[in-house]
């Protein structure tokens, strides 16, 4: 903790510096978007779904550009947006602490500025990696200091075309609400492009009593003294195993298909400007080669996570051991896993965690049901050469340069292009900028610029008329003034 300043005082000083930075940069720009009304209702310029870091990045970039009639909607409670304090089970972020975060290029909005102001410079030096809750505090602070208008506990349940606009249906604490927006940004996170991946060989009815996905809420206290089986070798599989053991589970065994763990995190190797800003400059063929390569390489679990699990005596891992089938025992029993690999057999556990990540499937995004059949996927736009087919990746939507959905065919509603998918589904088209922290500022800038350009096109007559009505006399105090 800061030795000389109370945390609130440190943050107050930072916020004063931020106000001055914004004043010097003349941010935010004055709103210039002509108000649109439809049927007595003021239409939102942009509805942003999700107030996690991508939603924050998009909202801030829009506000700074003078697009201020926006609203963010998040299903979560305040301070619980994103995975960080709910289903993220690692101790710290994988990323280095030096990540600037969605700071819009302004030093006083960086994670480091926030942390040093709140905890002191010595604490910054001592910090190894960012604890999840601290990262969440930083994101909440951004929402506050940027004055982002977030409606929490509000879930988007449907988006539908309505005469050149988008009709949103929202579930709110006060009941269902419908409103109109010119554009929608879906910043709905890793699960926002098709939900959690659940393998077909695991009966769904085992969930939640005897099985859970690694990103489900899990009452780990219930697993004390029990044996846990975990499918998968990714970070979440390891962190769920470690969390269960730390809560007193008797054992946790990971079953991993691969004979060895991936060794290199190519995500880190591609976290520089060439990939973050240049990915979508590549043609489909070269992008596809990259997509297939990264898909095949996969990422290792963070070494901190591996050490954390290995510290627990009940931890076990079986590499080269695919799980081929799962069945539940009789009432009150556990789960039985049929294993393949070199030692095929059946094993029994009290509980199963499925660590198989996220799915991308536009047909499985409830809020996009009205548009799903018309959304172009990579498989519609690009035919990979022999050997490079990756069906999982062909399901990714084929997005335009501003993250907008693109039509599969001429029968698609034109409003489809008013929806910007700034979530994990953007990976194939734009790289990791809407998935991981290093690129999030670029994602916000890119979508805001595209929306601005779309608004200028849509509102050109009114914007042009405003210029003609602009009448500040520049020469009023000179002999050349001609009164009009
Ligand atoms: C466990 C975990 C650890 C990670 N660690 C790192 C890391 O160390 N470094 C890194 O670079 N990246 C990491 N990532 C990847 C990435 O940074 C995070 O997934 C991050 O949360 C992505 O931000 P986001 O804004 O896209 O989505 P989120 O933070 O998930 O925010 C999406 C928001 O949308 C809301 N939402 C979704 N659907 C709706 C709806 N229909 N209506 C209303 N609201 C909705 C959700 O409530 C949520 O708050 C991690 C991801 C996970 C899952």
Coordinates of C-alpha atoms and ligand atoms in Angstrom, one line a residue:
X1 CA 0.0 0.0 0.0
X2 CA 1.2 3.5 -0.7
X3 CA 3.2 4.7 2.3
X4 CA 2.4 8.4 2.0
X5 CA -1.0 8.6 0.4
X6 CA -4.3 7.0 1.2
X7 CA -5.5 5.0 -1.8
X8 CA -8.4 7.4 -2.4
X9 CA -6.0 10.3 -2.3
X10 CA -3.8 8.6 -4.8
X11 CA -6.7 7.9 -7.1
X12 CA -8.1 11.4 -6.7
X13 CA -4.7 12.9 -7.8
X14 CA -4.7 10.5 -10.8
X15 CA -8.2 11.5 -11.7
X16 CA -7.2 15.2 -11.6
X17 CA -4.3 14.4 -13.9
X18 CA -6.7 12.5 -16.2
X19 CA -9.0 15.5 -16.4
X20 CA -6.1 17.7 -17.4
X21 CA -4.9 15.1 -20.0
X22 CA -8.4 15.1 -21.5
X23 CA -8.6 18.8 -21.5
X24 CA -5.2 19.1 -23.3
X25 CA -6.3 16.5 -25.9
X26 CA -9.8 18.2 -26.2
X27 CA -11.5 14.9 -25.4
X28 CA -14.2 13.9 -25.7
X29 CA -15.2 15.7 -29.0
X30 CA -18.5 17.5 -29.0
X31 CA -21.4 15.4 -30.1
X32 CA -22.1 15.9 -33.8
X33 CA -24.5 13.1 -34.6
X34 CA -27.9 14.4 -35.6
X35 CA -30.6 13.0 -33.2
X36 CA -32.8 10.4 -34.7
X37 CA -36.4 9.8 -33.6
X38 CA -38.7 7.0 -34.7
X39 CA -42.3 6.8 -33.5
X40 CA -41.7 9.3 -30.7
X41 CA -38.7 7.3 -29.5
X42 CA -35.1 8.7 -29.5
X43 CA -33.0 6.1 -31.2
X44 CA -29.7 5.1 -29.6
X45 CA -26.8 5.8 -31.8
X46 CA -25.0 2.8 -30.6
X47 CA -26.1 0.0 -28.2
X48 CA -23.0 -1.8 -26.8
X49 CA -23.8 -5.2 -25.4
X50 CA -21.2 -6.2 -22.8
X51 CA -19.3 -3.8 -20.5
X52 CA -16.1 -5.9 -20.2
X53 CA -12.9 -4.6 -21.6
X54 CA -14.0 -4.7 -25.3
X55 CA -17.2 -2.9 -24.5
X56 CA -15.3 -0.3 -22.5
X57 CA -12.8 0.1 -25.4
X58 CA -15.6 0.6 -27.9
X59 CA -17.6 2.9 -25.8
X60 CA -14.6 5.2 -24.9
X61 CA -13.5 5.4 -28.5
X62 CA -17.0 6.4 -29.6
X63 CA -17.4 9.0 -26.8
X64 CA -14.0 10.5 -27.7
X65 CA -15.2 10.8 -31.3
X66 CA -18.3 12.7 -30.3
X67 CA -20.7 9.8 -30.6
X68 CA -22.3 10.1 -27.1
X69 CA -25.9 8.9 -27.4
X70 CA -24.8 5.4 -26.6
X71 CA -25.6 2.9 -23.8
X72 CA -23.9 -0.2 -22.6
X73 CA -25.9 -3.2 -21.4
X74 CA -24.4 -6.0 -19.3
X75 CA -26.1 -9.0 -17.9
X76 CA -23.7 -9.0 -14.9
X77 CA -23.9 -7.0 -11.7
X78 CA -21.6 -3.9 -11.3
X79 CA -18.0 -5.1 -10.7
X80 CA -18.7 -8.6 -12.1
X81 CA -18.4 -7.9 -15.8
X82 CA -16.3 -10.5 -17.7
X83 CA -14.8 -13.6 -16.2
X84 CA -12.4 -12.1 -13.7
X85 CA -14.1 -12.5 -10.4
X86 CA -16.6 -15.1 -11.2
X87 CA -15.4 -18.0 -13.4
X88 CA -11.8 -17.2 -13.9
X89 CA -10.0 -19.5 -11.5
X90 CA -6.3 -18.6 -12.0
X91 CA -4.6 -16.5 -9.2
X92 CA -3.3 -13.9 -11.6
X93 CA -3.6 -12.9 -15.2
X94 CA -1.4 -14.7 -17.6
X95 CA -0.3 -11.5 -19.2
X96 CA 2.6 -9.3 -17.9
X97 CA 1.6 -6.5 -15.5
X98 CA 3.0 -3.9 -18.0
X99 CA 0.0 -4.2 -20.4
X100 CA -1.4 -0.8 -20.8
X101 CA -5.0 -1.9 -21.0
X102 CA -7.8 -0.1 -22.9
X103 CA -6.2 3.3 -22.3
X104 CA -6.8 5.1 -25.6
X105 CA -3.2 6.1 -25.7
X106 CA -3.6 8.2 -22.6
X107 CA -0.9 7.3 -19.9
X108 CA -3.2 8.3 -17.0
X109 CA -5.7 5.6 -18.1
X110 CA -3.2 2.8 -18.1
X111 CA -3.4 -0.1 -15.6
X112 CA 0.0 1.0 -14.3
X113 CA -1.2 4.5 -13.5
X114 CA -4.3 3.1 -11.7
X115 CA -2.2 0.6 -9.7
X116 CA 0.5 3.0 -8.7
X117 CA -2.0 5.7 -7.7
X118 CA -3.9 3.2 -5.6
X119 CA -1.1 1.1 -4.2
X120 CA 2.1 3.1 -4.6
X121 CA 5.2 2.8 -6.7
X122 CA 6.8 0.3 -4.3
X123 CA 3.8 -2.0 -4.6
X124 CA 4.1 -1.7 -8.4
X125 CA 7.8 -2.8 -8.2
X126 CA 6.8 -5.7 -6.0
X127 CA 3.9 -6.8 -8.1
X128 CA 4.6 -10.0 -10.0
X129 CA 1.4 -10.4 -12.1
X130 CA -2.0 -8.9 -11.8
X131 CA -4.5 -10.6 -9.5
X132 CA -7.8 -11.1 -11.2
X133 CA -9.7 -8.9 -8.7
X134 CA -7.3 -6.0 -9.2
X135 CA -7.8 -6.2 -13.0
X136 CA -11.5 -6.1 -12.4
X137 CA -11.1 -3.0 -10.1
X138 CA -9.2 -1.3 -12.9
X139 CA -11.9 -2.0 -15.4
X140 CA -14.6 -0.7 -13.0
X141 CA -12.5 2.4 -12.4
X142 CA -12.3 2.9 -16.2
X143 CA -16.1 2.7 -16.4
X144 CA -16.4 5.3 -13.6
X145 CA -13.8 7.8 -14.8
X146 CA -14.9 7.7 -18.4
X147 CA -18.5 8.1 -17.3
X148 CA -19.7 5.2 -19.3
X149 CA -23.5 4.8 -19.2
X150 CA -23.9 1.1 -18.2
X151 CA -27.2 -0.6 -17.5
X152 CA -26.3 -3.7 -15.4
X153 CA -28.3 -6.9 -14.8
X154 CA -29.6 -6.2 -18.3
X155 CA -29.4 -9.0 -20.9
X156 CA -29.9 -8.6 -24.6
X157 CA -32.2 -11.5 -25.6
X158 CA -33.0 -10.5 -29.2
X159 CA -31.8 -8.3 -32.0
X160 CA -34.1 -7.9 -35.0
X161 CA -34.1 -5.7 -38.1
X162 CA -36.6 -2.8 -38.2
X163 CA -36.7 -0.5 -41.2
X164 CA -33.1 0.3 -41.3
X165 CA -32.5 0.1 -37.6
X166 CA -32.0 -2.6 -35.0
X167 CA -34.7 -3.5 -32.5
X168 CA -33.3 -4.7 -29.2
X169 CA -35.2 -6.8 -26.7
X170 CA -33.7 -6.6 -23.2
X171 CA -34.4 -8.5 -20.0
X172 CA -34.0 -5.9 -17.2
X173 CA -34.6 -6.1 -13.5
X174 CA -37.8 -4.1 -14.1
X175 CA -39.0 -6.5 -16.8
X176 CA -38.6 -6.8 -20.6
X177 CA -37.7 -3.6 -22.5
X178 CA -37.5 -2.9 -26.2
X179 CA -35.6 -0.1 -27.8
X180 CA -34.2 1.0 -31.1
X181 CA -30.5 1.6 -32.1
X182 CA -28.8 2.6 -35.3
X183 CA -25.9 0.2 -34.5
X184 CA -25.1 -2.6 -32.1
X185 CA -21.7 -3.7 -30.9
X186 CA -21.7 -7.2 -29.5
X187 CA -18.8 -7.1 -27.0
X188 CA -20.0 -10.3 -25.4
X189 CA -16.7 -12.1 -24.6
X190 CA -15.3 -15.5 -25.2
X191 CA -18.7 -17.3 -24.9
X192 CA -20.5 -14.7 -27.0
X193 CA -20.1 -16.3 -30.4
X194 CA -21.7 -19.7 -29.6
X195 CA -21.3 -20.5 -25.9
X196 CA -19.3 -23.0 -24.1
X197 CA -18.1 -26.1 -26.0
X198 CA -19.6 -29.3 -24.5
X199 CA -18.4 -32.6 -26.0
X200 CA -21.1 -34.7 -27.6
X201 CA -19.9 -37.8 -25.6
X202 CA -20.7 -36.2 -22.2
X203 CA -24.4 -36.6 -21.4
X204 CA -25.8 -33.1 -20.8
X205 CA -28.0 -34.3 -18.0
X206 CA -25.0 -34.9 -15.8
X207 CA -24.8 -31.1 -15.5
X208 CA -24.9 -29.6 -12.9
X209 CA -25.1 -32.3 -10.2
X210 CA -22.2 -34.5 -11.5
X211 CA -20.5 -32.5 -14.1
X212 CA -19.8 -28.8 -15.0
X213 CA -18.0 -26.9 -17.7
X214 CA -14.8 -25.3 -16.5
X215 CA -16.5 -21.9 -17.0
X216 CA -19.7 -22.8 -15.1
X217 CA -20.2 -21.5 -11.6
X218 CA -19.0 -24.4 -9.3
X219 CA -19.5 -24.8 -5.6
X220 CA -16.0 -26.1 -4.9
X221 CA -16.7 -26.6 -1.2
X222 CA -19.0 -29.5 -2.3
X223 CA -16.0 -31.3 -3.8
X224 CA -14.1 -31.6 -0.5
X225 CA -13.0 -35.2 0.0
X226 CA -14.2 -36.2 -3.5
X227 CA -12.4 -37.3 -6.6
X228 CA -12.5 -35.0 -9.6
X229 CA -11.9 -35.9 -13.3
X230 CA -11.1 -33.1 -15.7
X231 CA -11.2 -33.3 -19.5
X232 CA -8.7 -31.1 -21.2
X233 CA -5.2 -29.8 -20.8
X234 CA -5.7 -26.0 -21.2
X235 CA -5.3 -23.3 -18.6
X236 CA -8.9 -23.6 -17.4
X237 CA -8.6 -27.4 -16.9
X238 CA -5.5 -26.9 -14.7
X239 CA -7.0 -24.0 -12.7
X240 CA -10.2 -25.9 -12.0
X241 CA -8.2 -28.9 -10.8
X242 CA -6.0 -26.7 -8.6
X243 CA -9.0 -24.8 -7.2
X244 CA -10.8 -28.0 -6.3
X245 CA -7.7 -29.4 -4.6
X246 CA -7.2 -26.1 -2.7
X247 CA -10.8 -26.6 -1.5
X248 CA -10.0 -30.0 -0.1
X249 CA -10.8 -32.3 -3.0
X250 CA -9.1 -35.7 -2.5
X251 CA -7.8 -35.9 -6.0
X252 CA -8.0 -34.2 -9.4
X253 CA -7.0 -36.0 -12.6
X254 CA -6.6 -34.3 -15.9
X255 CA -7.2 -36.4 -19.0
X256 CA -5.4 -34.9 -22.0
X257 CA -5.6 -36.2 -25.6
X258 CA -2.2 -34.9 -26.6
X259 CA 0.9 -36.9 -25.7
X260 CA 2.7 -33.7 -24.7
X261 CA 1.5 -30.2 -23.7
X262 CA 2.0 -27.4 -26.2
X263 CA 5.2 -25.7 -25.3
X264 CA 5.0 -22.2 -26.9
X265 CA 2.4 -19.5 -26.5
X266 CA 2.2 -18.2 -30.0
X267 CA -0.4 -15.7 -28.8
X268 CA 2.4 -13.9 -27.0
X269 CA 4.6 -14.2 -30.1
X270 CA 1.8 -12.5 -32.1
X271 CA 0.9 -9.7 -29.6
X272 CA 2.8 -6.9 -31.5
X273 CA 1.7 -4.3 -34.0
X274 CA 2.2 -6.5 -37.1
X275 CA -0.5 -8.9 -36.0
X276 CA -2.7 -6.6 -33.9
X277 CA -2.9 -4.0 -36.7
X278 CA -2.0 -5.9 -39.8
X279 CA -3.9 -9.2 -39.6
X280 CA -6.9 -7.9 -41.6
X281 CA -4.5 -6.5 -44.2
X282 CA -3.8 -10.0 -45.3
X283 CA -5.9 -11.7 -47.9
X284 CA -8.1 -14.6 -47.0
X285 CA -5.6 -17.2 -48.1
X286 CA -2.8 -15.9 -45.9
X287 CA -5.1 -15.3 -43.0
X288 CA -6.4 -18.8 -43.3
X289 CA -2.8 -20.2 -43.2
X290 CA -2.3 -18.3 -40.0
X291 CA -5.6 -19.4 -38.5
X292 CA -4.9 -23.1 -39.2
X293 CA -1.4 -22.7 -37.8
X294 CA -2.5 -21.0 -34.5
X295 CA -5.4 -23.5 -34.2
X296 CA -2.9 -26.4 -34.5
X297 CA -0.3 -24.9 -32.2
X298 CA -2.7 -24.2 -29.2
X299 CA -1.4 -22.5 -26.1
X300 CA 0.3 -24.1 -23.1
X301 CA -1.1 -23.5 -19.6
X302 CA 0.7 -20.7 -17.9
X303 CA 3.7 -22.0 -15.9
X304 CA 2.4 -20.4 -12.7
X305 CA -0.8 -22.5 -13.1
X306 CA 1.2 -25.7 -13.7
X307 CA 3.3 -25.1 -10.5
X308 CA 0.1 -24.2 -8.6
X309 CA -1.5 -27.6 -9.5
X310 CA 1.8 -29.6 -8.9
X311 CA 2.0 -28.1 -5.4
X312 CA -1.1 -30.2 -4.5
X313 CA -0.4 -33.8 -3.6
X314 CA -3.8 -35.0 -5.1
X315 CA -3.0 -33.7 -8.6
X316 CA -2.5 -36.2 -11.4
X317 CA -2.3 -35.9 -15.2
X318 CA -2.7 -38.5 -17.9
X319 CA -1.3 -37.4 -21.2
X320 CA -2.1 -39.2 -24.5
X321 CA -5.4 -40.3 -22.9
X322 CA -8.5 -39.2 -24.7
X323 CA -11.8 -39.6 -23.0
X324 CA -14.0 -41.5 -25.4
X325 CA -17.3 -41.8 -23.5
X326 CA -18.8 -40.7 -20.2
X327 CA -21.8 -42.2 -18.3
X328 CA -23.4 -41.5 -15.0
X329 CA -23.6 -44.1 -12.3
X330 CA -26.9 -44.8 -10.7
X331 CA -28.7 -42.2 -8.6
X332 CA -26.4 -40.5 -6.2
X333 CA -23.3 -42.0 -7.9
X334 CA -20.5 -40.5 -9.8
X335 CA -19.3 -40.6 -13.4
X336 CA -17.5 -43.3 -15.3
X337 CA -15.1 -42.3 -18.1
X338 CA -14.0 -44.6 -20.9
X339 CA -10.4 -43.8 -21.7
X340 CA -8.6 -44.5 -25.0
X341 CA -4.9 -44.2 -25.7
X342 CA -2.2 -46.7 -24.8
X343 CA -4.1 -48.0 -21.7
X344 CA -7.8 -48.2 -22.6
X345 CA -9.9 -48.6 -19.4
X346 CA -12.8 -47.2 -17.4
X347 CA -12.2 -44.9 -14.4
X348 CA -14.6 -43.5 -11.9
X349 CA -14.8 -40.0 -10.4
X350 CA -17.3 -38.3 -8.1
X351 CA -17.4 -35.2 -10.3
X352 CA -16.3 -34.2 -13.8
X353 CA -15.2 -30.8 -15.1
X354 CA -15.2 -30.4 -18.9
X355 CA -12.4 -28.0 -19.9
X356 CA -13.0 -27.9 -23.6
X357 CA -13.2 -24.1 -24.1
X358 CA -15.6 -22.1 -26.2
X359 CA -17.6 -22.8 -29.3
X360 CA -18.1 -20.6 -32.3
X361 CA -21.5 -21.1 -33.9
X362 CA -23.6 -18.3 -35.2
X363 CA -26.7 -20.5 -35.0
X364 CA -26.2 -20.8 -31.3
X365 CA -26.1 -17.1 -30.3
X366 CA -29.6 -16.6 -29.0
X367 CA -29.7 -12.8 -29.6
X368 CA -28.7 -13.3 -33.3
X369 CA -31.4 -15.8 -34.1
X370 CA -33.2 -13.5 -36.5
X371 CA -29.9 -12.9 -38.5
X372 CA -28.1 -16.3 -38.1
X373 CA -29.1 -17.9 -41.4
X374 CA -27.8 -14.8 -43.3
X375 CA -24.4 -14.4 -41.6
X376 CA -21.5 -15.2 -43.9
X377 CA -19.0 -17.7 -42.3
X378 CA -15.4 -18.2 -43.4
X379 CA -16.6 -21.5 -44.9
X380 CA -18.9 -19.5 -47.2
X381 CA -16.2 -17.2 -48.4
X382 CA -13.0 -19.2 -48.5
X383 CA -12.3 -22.8 -49.6
X384 CA -9.1 -24.0 -47.9
X385 CA -6.6 -26.1 -50.0
X386 CA -6.3 -29.8 -49.2
X387 CA -4.7 -30.4 -45.8
X388 CA -5.7 -27.0 -44.5
X389 CA -9.4 -27.7 -43.8
X390 CA -10.3 -26.9 -40.1
X391 CA -14.1 -27.2 -39.8
X392 CA -14.1 -25.6 -36.4
X393 CA -12.5 -22.5 -37.8
X394 CA -14.7 -22.4 -40.9
X395 CA -17.7 -21.7 -38.6
X396 CA -16.2 -18.3 -37.6
X397 CA -18.2 -15.4 -39.1
X398 CA -16.5 -13.6 -42.0
X399 CA -16.5 -10.0 -40.7
X400 CA -16.0 -6.7 -42.6
X401 CA -13.2 -4.2 -41.8
X402 CA -15.2 -2.6 -38.9
X403 CA -16.2 -6.0 -37.4
X404 CA -19.6 -5.8 -39.1
X405 CA -21.4 -9.0 -40.0
X406 CA -21.4 -9.6 -43.7
X407 CA -24.3 -11.2 -45.7
X408 CA -24.3 -14.7 -47.0
X409 CA -26.4 -13.8 -49.9
X410 CA -28.7 -11.2 -51.4
X411 CA -31.7 -12.2 -49.3
X412 CA -29.9 -11.1 -46.1
X413 CA -31.6 -8.2 -44.3
X414 CA -29.5 -5.0 -44.9
X415 CA -29.6 -4.3 -41.2
X416 CA -27.2 -7.2 -40.8
X417 CA -24.3 -4.9 -41.5
X418 CA -25.3 -2.6 -38.5
X419 CA -24.1 -5.4 -36.1
X420 CA -20.5 -5.3 -35.1
X421 CA -19.2 -8.5 -33.5
X422 CA -16.4 -7.5 -31.2
X423 CA -16.0 -10.8 -29.4
X424 CA -14.2 -14.0 -29.8
X425 CA -16.0 -14.7 -33.0
X426 CA -13.9 -11.9 -34.6
X427 CA -10.7 -14.0 -34.3
X428 CA -10.6 -15.4 -37.8
X429 CA -11.2 -12.0 -39.5
X430 CA -9.3 -9.7 -37.2
X431 CA -6.9 -11.8 -35.1
X432 CA -6.9 -11.7 -31.3
X433 CA -7.7 -8.0 -30.9
X434 CA -11.3 -8.7 -29.6
X435 CA -10.1 -11.7 -27.6
X436 CA -7.0 -10.7 -25.6
X437 CA -5.9 -7.7 -23.7
X438 CA -3.0 -6.5 -25.8
X439 CA -5.2 -5.6 -28.8
X440 CA -8.3 -4.4 -27.1
X441 CA -7.6 -0.7 -27.6
X442 CA -7.1 -1.4 -31.4
X443 CA -10.4 -3.2 -31.5
X444 CA -12.2 -0.2 -29.8
X445 CA -10.6 2.2 -32.2
X446 CA -11.4 0.1 -35.3
X447 CA -15.0 -0.4 -34.5
X448 CA -15.6 3.3 -33.4
X449 CA -14.0 4.5 -36.7
X450 CA -16.2 2.2 -38.7
X451 CA -19.3 3.3 -36.9
X452 CA -18.4 7.0 -37.3
X453 CA -18.0 6.5 -41.0
X454 CA -21.3 4.7 -41.2
X455 CA -23.1 7.5 -39.3
X456 CA -21.5 10.1 -41.6
X457 CA -22.8 8.2 -44.7
X458 CA -26.3 7.7 -43.2
X459 CA -26.6 11.3 -41.9
X460 CA -24.8 13.1 -44.7
X461 CA -27.6 15.5 -45.7
X462 CA -28.1 16.6 -42.0
X463 CA -24.3 16.9 -41.4
X464 CA -23.9 18.9 -44.6
X465 CA -26.9 21.1 -43.7
X466 CA -25.3 21.8 -40.3
X467 CA -22.2 23.0 -42.1
X468 CA -24.2 25.3 -44.2
X469 CA -26.0 26.7 -41.1
X470 CA -22.6 27.2 -39.3
X471 CA -22.2 31.0 -39.2
X472 CA -19.4 32.0 -36.8
X473 CA -18.0 35.2 -38.5
X474 CA -14.2 34.8 -38.6
X475 CA -13.6 38.4 -39.7
X476 CA -16.1 40.2 -37.4
X477 CA -13.4 42.4 -35.8
X478 CA -11.6 43.3 -39.0
X479 CA -12.3 46.0 -41.7
X480 CA -13.2 43.1 -44.1
X481 CA -16.2 42.0 -42.2
X482 CA -19.3 41.7 -44.4
X483 CA -22.5 41.4 -42.3
X484 CA -25.0 38.8 -43.7
Ligands
LIG1 C1 -10.3 -17.4 -17.4 C2 -9.8 -16.4 -18.4 C3 -8.5 -15.8 -18.2 C4 -8.0 -14.9 -19.2 N1 -6.8 -14.4 -19.0 C5 -6.3 -13.5 -19.9 C6 -5.0 -12.9 -19.7 O1 -4.3 -13.1 -18.7 N2 -4.5 -12.1 -20.7 C7 -5.3 -11.8 -21.8 O2 -4.8 -11.0 -22.6 N3 -6.5 -12.4 -22.0 C8 -7.0 -13.2 -21.1 N4 -8.2 -13.7 -21.3 C9 -8.9 -13.5 -22.5 C10 -9.7 -12.1 -22.5 O3 -8.8 -11.1 -22.1 C11 -10.9 -12.2 -21.6 O4 -11.8 -13.2 -22.1 C12 -11.7 -10.9 -21.6 O5 -12.6 -11.0 -20.6 C13 -12.3 -10.5 -22.9 O6 -13.0 -9.3 -22.7 P1 -14.4 -9.0 -23.4 O7 -14.8 -7.6 -23.2 O8 -14.3 -9.5 -24.8 O9 -15.4 -10.0 -22.8 P2 -15.8 -10.2 -21.3 O10 -14.9 -9.6 -20.3 O11 -16.2 -11.6 -21.1 O12 -17.1 -9.3 -21.2 C14 -18.3 -9.6 -21.9 C15 -19.5 -9.1 -21.1 O13 -20.6 -9.3 -21.9 C16 -21.7 -9.6 -21.1 N5 -22.7 -10.3 -21.9 C17 -22.6 -11.4 -22.6 N6 -23.7 -11.7 -23.3 C18 -24.6 -10.7 -22.9 C19 -26.0 -10.4 -23.3 N7 -26.6 -11.2 -24.2 N8 -26.6 -9.3 -22.8 C20 -25.9 -8.5 -21.9 N9 -24.6 -8.7 -21.5 C21 -24.0 -9.8 -22.0 C22 -21.1 -10.4 -20.0 O14 -21.9 -10.4 -18.8 C23 -19.7 -9.8 -19.8 O15 -19.7 -8.9 -18.7 C24 -8.8 -14.6 -20.3 C25 -10.0 -15.2 -20.5 C26 -10.5 -16.1 -19.6 C27 -11.9 -16.7 -19.8

